[in-house]
mmCIF file of C-alpha atoms in Angstrom:
data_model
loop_
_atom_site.group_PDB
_atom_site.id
_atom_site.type_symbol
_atom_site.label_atom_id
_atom_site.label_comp_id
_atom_site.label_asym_id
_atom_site.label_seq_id
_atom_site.Cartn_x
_atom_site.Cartn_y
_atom_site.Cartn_z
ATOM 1 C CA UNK A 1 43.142 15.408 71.579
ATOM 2 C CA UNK A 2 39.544 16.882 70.680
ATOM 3 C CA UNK A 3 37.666 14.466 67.933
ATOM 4 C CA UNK A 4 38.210 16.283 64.543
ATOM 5 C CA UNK A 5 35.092 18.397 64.159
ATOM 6 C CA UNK A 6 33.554 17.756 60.243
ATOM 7 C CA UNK A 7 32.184 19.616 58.182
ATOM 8 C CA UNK A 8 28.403 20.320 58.730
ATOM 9 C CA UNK A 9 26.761 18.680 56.271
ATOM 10 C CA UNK A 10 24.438 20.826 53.976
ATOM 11 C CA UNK A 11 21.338 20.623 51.712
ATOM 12 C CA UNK A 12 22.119 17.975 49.100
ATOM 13 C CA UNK A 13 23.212 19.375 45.686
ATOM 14 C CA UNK A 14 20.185 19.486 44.073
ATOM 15 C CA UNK A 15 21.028 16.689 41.165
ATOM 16 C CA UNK A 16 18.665 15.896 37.468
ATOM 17 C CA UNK A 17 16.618 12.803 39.510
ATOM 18 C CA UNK A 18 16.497 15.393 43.047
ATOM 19 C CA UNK A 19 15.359 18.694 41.650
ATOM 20 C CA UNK A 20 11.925 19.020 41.618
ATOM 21 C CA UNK A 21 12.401 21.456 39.070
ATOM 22 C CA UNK A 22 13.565 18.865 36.734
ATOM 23 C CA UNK A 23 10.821 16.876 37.434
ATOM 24 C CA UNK A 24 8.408 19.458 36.185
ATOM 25 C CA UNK A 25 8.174 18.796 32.330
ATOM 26 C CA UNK A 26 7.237 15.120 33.150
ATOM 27 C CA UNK A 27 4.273 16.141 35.744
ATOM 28 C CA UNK A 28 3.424 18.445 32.643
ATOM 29 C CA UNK A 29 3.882 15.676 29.823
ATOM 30 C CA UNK A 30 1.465 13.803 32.001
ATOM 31 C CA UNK A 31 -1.167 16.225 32.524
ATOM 32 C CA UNK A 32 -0.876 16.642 28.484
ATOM 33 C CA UNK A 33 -1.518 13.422 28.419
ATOM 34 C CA UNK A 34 -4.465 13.146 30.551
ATOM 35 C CA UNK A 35 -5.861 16.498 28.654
ATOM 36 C CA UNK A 36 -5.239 14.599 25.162
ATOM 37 C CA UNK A 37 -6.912 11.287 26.221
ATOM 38 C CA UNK A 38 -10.335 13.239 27.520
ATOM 39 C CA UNK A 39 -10.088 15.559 24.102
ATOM 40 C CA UNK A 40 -10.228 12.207 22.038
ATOM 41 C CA UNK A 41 -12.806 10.636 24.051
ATOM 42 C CA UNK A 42 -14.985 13.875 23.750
ATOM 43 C CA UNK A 43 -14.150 13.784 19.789
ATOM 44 C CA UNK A 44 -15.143 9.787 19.923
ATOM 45 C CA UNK A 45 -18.604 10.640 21.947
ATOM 46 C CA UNK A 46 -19.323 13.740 19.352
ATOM 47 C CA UNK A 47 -18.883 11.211 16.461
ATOM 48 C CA UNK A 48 -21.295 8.533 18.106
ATOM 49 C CA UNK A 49 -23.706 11.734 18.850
ATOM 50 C CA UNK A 50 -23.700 12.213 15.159
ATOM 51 C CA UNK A 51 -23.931 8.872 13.905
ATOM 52 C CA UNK A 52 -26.619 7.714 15.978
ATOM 53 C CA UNK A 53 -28.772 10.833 15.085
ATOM 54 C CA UNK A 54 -28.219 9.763 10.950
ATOM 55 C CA UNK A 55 -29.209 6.449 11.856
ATOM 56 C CA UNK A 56 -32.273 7.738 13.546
ATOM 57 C CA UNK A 57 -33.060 10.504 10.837
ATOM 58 C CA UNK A 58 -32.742 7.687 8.335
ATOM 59 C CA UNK A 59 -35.148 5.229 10.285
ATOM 60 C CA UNK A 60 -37.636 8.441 10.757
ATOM 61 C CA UNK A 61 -37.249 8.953 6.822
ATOM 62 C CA UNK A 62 -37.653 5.192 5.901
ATOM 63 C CA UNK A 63 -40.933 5.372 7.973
ATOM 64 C CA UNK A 64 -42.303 8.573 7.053
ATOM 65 C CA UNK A 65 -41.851 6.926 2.986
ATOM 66 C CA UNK A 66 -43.545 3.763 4.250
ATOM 67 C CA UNK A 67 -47.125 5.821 6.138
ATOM 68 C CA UNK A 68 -46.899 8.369 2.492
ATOM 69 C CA UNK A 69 -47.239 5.063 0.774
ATOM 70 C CA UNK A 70 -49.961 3.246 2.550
ATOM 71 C CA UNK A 71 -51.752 6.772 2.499
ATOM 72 C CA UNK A 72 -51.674 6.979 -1.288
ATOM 73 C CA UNK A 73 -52.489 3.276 -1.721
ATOM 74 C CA UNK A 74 -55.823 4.188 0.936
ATOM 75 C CA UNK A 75 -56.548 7.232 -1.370
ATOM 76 C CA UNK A 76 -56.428 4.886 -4.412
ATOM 77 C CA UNK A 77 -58.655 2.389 -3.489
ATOM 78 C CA UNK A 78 -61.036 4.736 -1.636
ATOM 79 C CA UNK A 79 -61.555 6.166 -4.961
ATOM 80 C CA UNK A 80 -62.158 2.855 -7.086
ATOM 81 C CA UNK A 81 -64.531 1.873 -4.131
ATOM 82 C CA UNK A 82 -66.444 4.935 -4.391
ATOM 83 C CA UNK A 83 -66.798 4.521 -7.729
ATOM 84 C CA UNK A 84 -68.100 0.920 -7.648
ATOM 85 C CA UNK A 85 -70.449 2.675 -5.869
ATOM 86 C CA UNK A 86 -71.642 5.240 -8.505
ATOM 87 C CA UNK A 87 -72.424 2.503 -10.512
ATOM 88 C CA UNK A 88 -74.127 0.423 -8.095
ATOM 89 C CA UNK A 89 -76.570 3.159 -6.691
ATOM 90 C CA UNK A 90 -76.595 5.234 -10.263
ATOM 91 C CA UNK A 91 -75.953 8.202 -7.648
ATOM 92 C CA UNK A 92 -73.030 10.353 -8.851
ATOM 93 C CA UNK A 93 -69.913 10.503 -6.594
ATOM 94 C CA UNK A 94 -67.222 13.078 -5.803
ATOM 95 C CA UNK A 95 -64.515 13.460 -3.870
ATOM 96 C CA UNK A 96 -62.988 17.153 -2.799
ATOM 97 C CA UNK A 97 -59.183 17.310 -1.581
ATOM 98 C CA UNK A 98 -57.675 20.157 0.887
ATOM 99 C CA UNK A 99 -54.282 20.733 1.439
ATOM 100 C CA UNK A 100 -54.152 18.061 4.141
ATOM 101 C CA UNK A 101 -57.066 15.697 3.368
ATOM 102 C CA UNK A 102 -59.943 15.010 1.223
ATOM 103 C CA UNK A 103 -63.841 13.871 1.221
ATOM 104 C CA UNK A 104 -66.146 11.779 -0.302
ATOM 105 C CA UNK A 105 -69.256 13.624 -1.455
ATOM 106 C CA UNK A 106 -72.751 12.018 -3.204
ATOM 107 C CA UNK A 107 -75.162 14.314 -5.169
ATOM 108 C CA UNK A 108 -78.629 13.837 -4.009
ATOM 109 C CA UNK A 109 -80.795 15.388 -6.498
ATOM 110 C CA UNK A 110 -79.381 18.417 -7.377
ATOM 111 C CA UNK A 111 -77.261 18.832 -4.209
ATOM 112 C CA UNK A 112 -74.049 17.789 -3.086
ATOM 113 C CA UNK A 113 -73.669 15.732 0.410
ATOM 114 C CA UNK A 114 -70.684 14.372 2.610
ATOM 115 C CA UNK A 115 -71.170 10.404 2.432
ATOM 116 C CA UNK A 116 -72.868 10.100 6.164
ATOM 117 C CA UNK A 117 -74.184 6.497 5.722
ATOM 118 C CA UNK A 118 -70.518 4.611 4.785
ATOM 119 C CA UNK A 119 -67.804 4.652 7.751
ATOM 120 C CA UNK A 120 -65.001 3.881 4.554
ATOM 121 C CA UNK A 121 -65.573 7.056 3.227
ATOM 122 C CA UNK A 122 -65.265 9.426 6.091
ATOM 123 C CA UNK A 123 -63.405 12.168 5.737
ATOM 124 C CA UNK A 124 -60.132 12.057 5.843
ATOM 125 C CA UNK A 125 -56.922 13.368 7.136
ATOM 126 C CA UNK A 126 -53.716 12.624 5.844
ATOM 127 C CA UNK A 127 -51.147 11.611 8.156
ATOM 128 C CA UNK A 128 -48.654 14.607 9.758
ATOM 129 C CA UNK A 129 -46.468 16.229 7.551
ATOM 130 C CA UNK A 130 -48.195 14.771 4.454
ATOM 131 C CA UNK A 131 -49.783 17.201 2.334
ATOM 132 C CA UNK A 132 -51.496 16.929 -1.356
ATOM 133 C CA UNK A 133 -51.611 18.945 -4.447
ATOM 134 C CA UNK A 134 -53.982 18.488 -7.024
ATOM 135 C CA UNK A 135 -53.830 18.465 -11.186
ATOM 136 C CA UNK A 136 -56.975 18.360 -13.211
ATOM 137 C CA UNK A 137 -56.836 16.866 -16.630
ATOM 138 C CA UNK A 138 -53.469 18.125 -16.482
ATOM 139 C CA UNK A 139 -53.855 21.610 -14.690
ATOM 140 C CA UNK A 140 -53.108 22.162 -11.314
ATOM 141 C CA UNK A 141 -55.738 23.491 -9.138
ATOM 142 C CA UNK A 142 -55.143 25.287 -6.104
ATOM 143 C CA UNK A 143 -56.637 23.703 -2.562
ATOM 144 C CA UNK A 144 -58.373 25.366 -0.002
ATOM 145 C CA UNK A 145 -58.528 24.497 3.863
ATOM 146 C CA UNK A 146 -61.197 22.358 4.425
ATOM 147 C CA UNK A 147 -64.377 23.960 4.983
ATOM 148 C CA UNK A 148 -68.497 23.833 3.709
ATOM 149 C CA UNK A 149 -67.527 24.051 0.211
ATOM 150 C CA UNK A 150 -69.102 20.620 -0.699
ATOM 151 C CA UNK A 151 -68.452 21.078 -4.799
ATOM 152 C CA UNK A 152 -66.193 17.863 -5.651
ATOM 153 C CA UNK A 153 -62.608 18.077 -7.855
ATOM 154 C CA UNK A 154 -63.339 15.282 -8.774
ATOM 155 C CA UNK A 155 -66.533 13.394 -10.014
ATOM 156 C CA UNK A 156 -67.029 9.926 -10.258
ATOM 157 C CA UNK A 157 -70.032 9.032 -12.591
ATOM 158 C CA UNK A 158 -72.729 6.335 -12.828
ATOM 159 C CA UNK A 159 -70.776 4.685 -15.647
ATOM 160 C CA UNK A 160 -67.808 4.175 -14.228
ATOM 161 C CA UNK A 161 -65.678 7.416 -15.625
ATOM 162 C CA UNK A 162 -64.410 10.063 -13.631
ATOM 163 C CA UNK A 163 -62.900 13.423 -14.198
ATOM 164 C CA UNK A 164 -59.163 12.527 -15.075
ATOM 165 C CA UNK A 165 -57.036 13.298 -12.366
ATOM 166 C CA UNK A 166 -53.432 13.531 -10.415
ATOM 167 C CA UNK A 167 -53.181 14.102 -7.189
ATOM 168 C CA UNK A 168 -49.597 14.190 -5.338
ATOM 169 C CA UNK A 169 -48.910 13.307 -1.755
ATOM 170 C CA UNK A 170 -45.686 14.603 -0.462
ATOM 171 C CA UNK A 171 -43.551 14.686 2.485
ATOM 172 C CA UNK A 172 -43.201 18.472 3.689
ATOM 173 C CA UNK A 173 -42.970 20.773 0.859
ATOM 174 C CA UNK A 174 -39.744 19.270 -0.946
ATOM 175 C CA UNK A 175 -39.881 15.662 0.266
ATOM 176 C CA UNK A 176 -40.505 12.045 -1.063
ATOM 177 C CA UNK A 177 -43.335 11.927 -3.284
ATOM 178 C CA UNK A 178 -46.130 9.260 -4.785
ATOM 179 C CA UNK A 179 -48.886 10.120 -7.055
ATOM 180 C CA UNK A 180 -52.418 9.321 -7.116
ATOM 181 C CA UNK A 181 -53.335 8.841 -10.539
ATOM 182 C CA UNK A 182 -57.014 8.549 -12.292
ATOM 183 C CA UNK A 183 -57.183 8.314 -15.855
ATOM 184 C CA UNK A 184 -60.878 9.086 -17.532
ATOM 185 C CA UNK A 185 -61.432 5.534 -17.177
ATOM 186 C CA UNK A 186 -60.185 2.132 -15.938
ATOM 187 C CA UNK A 187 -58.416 1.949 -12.063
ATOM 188 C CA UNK A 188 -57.102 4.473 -10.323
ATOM 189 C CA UNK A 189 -53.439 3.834 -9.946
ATOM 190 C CA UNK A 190 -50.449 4.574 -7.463
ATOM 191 C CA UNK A 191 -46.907 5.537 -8.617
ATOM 192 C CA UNK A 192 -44.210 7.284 -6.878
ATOM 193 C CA UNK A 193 -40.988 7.045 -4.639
ATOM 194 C CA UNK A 194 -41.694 3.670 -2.736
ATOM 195 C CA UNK A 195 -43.722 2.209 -4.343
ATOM 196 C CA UNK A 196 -44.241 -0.113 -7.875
ATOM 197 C CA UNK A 197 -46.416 1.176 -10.223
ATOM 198 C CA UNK A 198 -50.015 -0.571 -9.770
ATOM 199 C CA UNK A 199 -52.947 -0.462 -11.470
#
């Protein structure tokens, strides 16, 4: 008696943990996944970007205020100095501002002169970005590059007065502000964003 011939097996059924096809929304959950978690980490690194350059911006502003400062507080005292100096050497004194600087002048006889003979009162260039306008006993004058026009804005006289004055040193065109201030007489004074009020 022959063995009893089976049945050839087949191709297993294809069942839910078999079929690949089954399998395909995980492989595609998990390449969500992956996509999601490098999305949020891009988000996280765009948010550091962005933080770190208001941190810096805020540093570069909190310096910028502190150089506008010390450059109106050199201005000041330049002036009072020069003025000492009036006095001392009963030689008028002057000083003439551009845009991004200013000089000291002296009148020698009937002429004006750049100071030559005091390394203090140089001319002088304001720091970059700083730039100053320029009020006469109230009015504001316009300033012109600097360039051989040696007639002061400002004169400082043998007795100690000067022409009254206001002149503003600003970051950029719309930024933080302080003010050089010279009344007729008495100290010039500094007052401004940044800084306390001195005499």
């Amino acid at each position: 008696m022959e063995p009893a011939i089976g049945r050839v097996p087949g191709p297993p059924r294809a069942g839910r943990r078999g079929n690949p096809v089954a399998g395909a929304p995980t492989i595609r959950r998990a390449r969500f996944t992956r996509a999601f978690t490098l999305l949020e980490l891009l988000v996280v690194l765009v948010i550091i970007g962005v933080v770190i350059s208001m941190v810096s911006l805020s540093i570069g502003t909190r310096d910028r205020e502190t150089v506008l400062s010390e450059q109106a507080r050199r201005l000041a005292a330049l002036i009072n100095m020069a003025g000492e100096q009036a006095i001392v050497s009963s030689e008028p004194f002057g000083v003439r501002f551009s845009p991004t600087g200013y000089r000291f002048l002296v009148l020698d006889g009937k002429k004006w002169h750049a100071v030559s003979n005091d390394d203090l009162l140089r001319p002088r260039r304001l720091a970059a970005g700083l730039r100053i306008t320029l009020e006469i006993s109230g009015e504001p004058v316009p300033l012109a590059a600097a360039g051989d026009d040696l007639k002061p804005h400002v004169f400082l006289y043998t007795t100690g007065e000067r022409t009254p004055f206001a002149a503003t040193l600003r970051i950029g065109t719309d930024g933080p502000a302080v003010r050089v201030i010279g009344p007729f007489s008495g100290k010039v004074r500094v007052a401004g964003a940044g800084t306390e009020e001195q005499q």
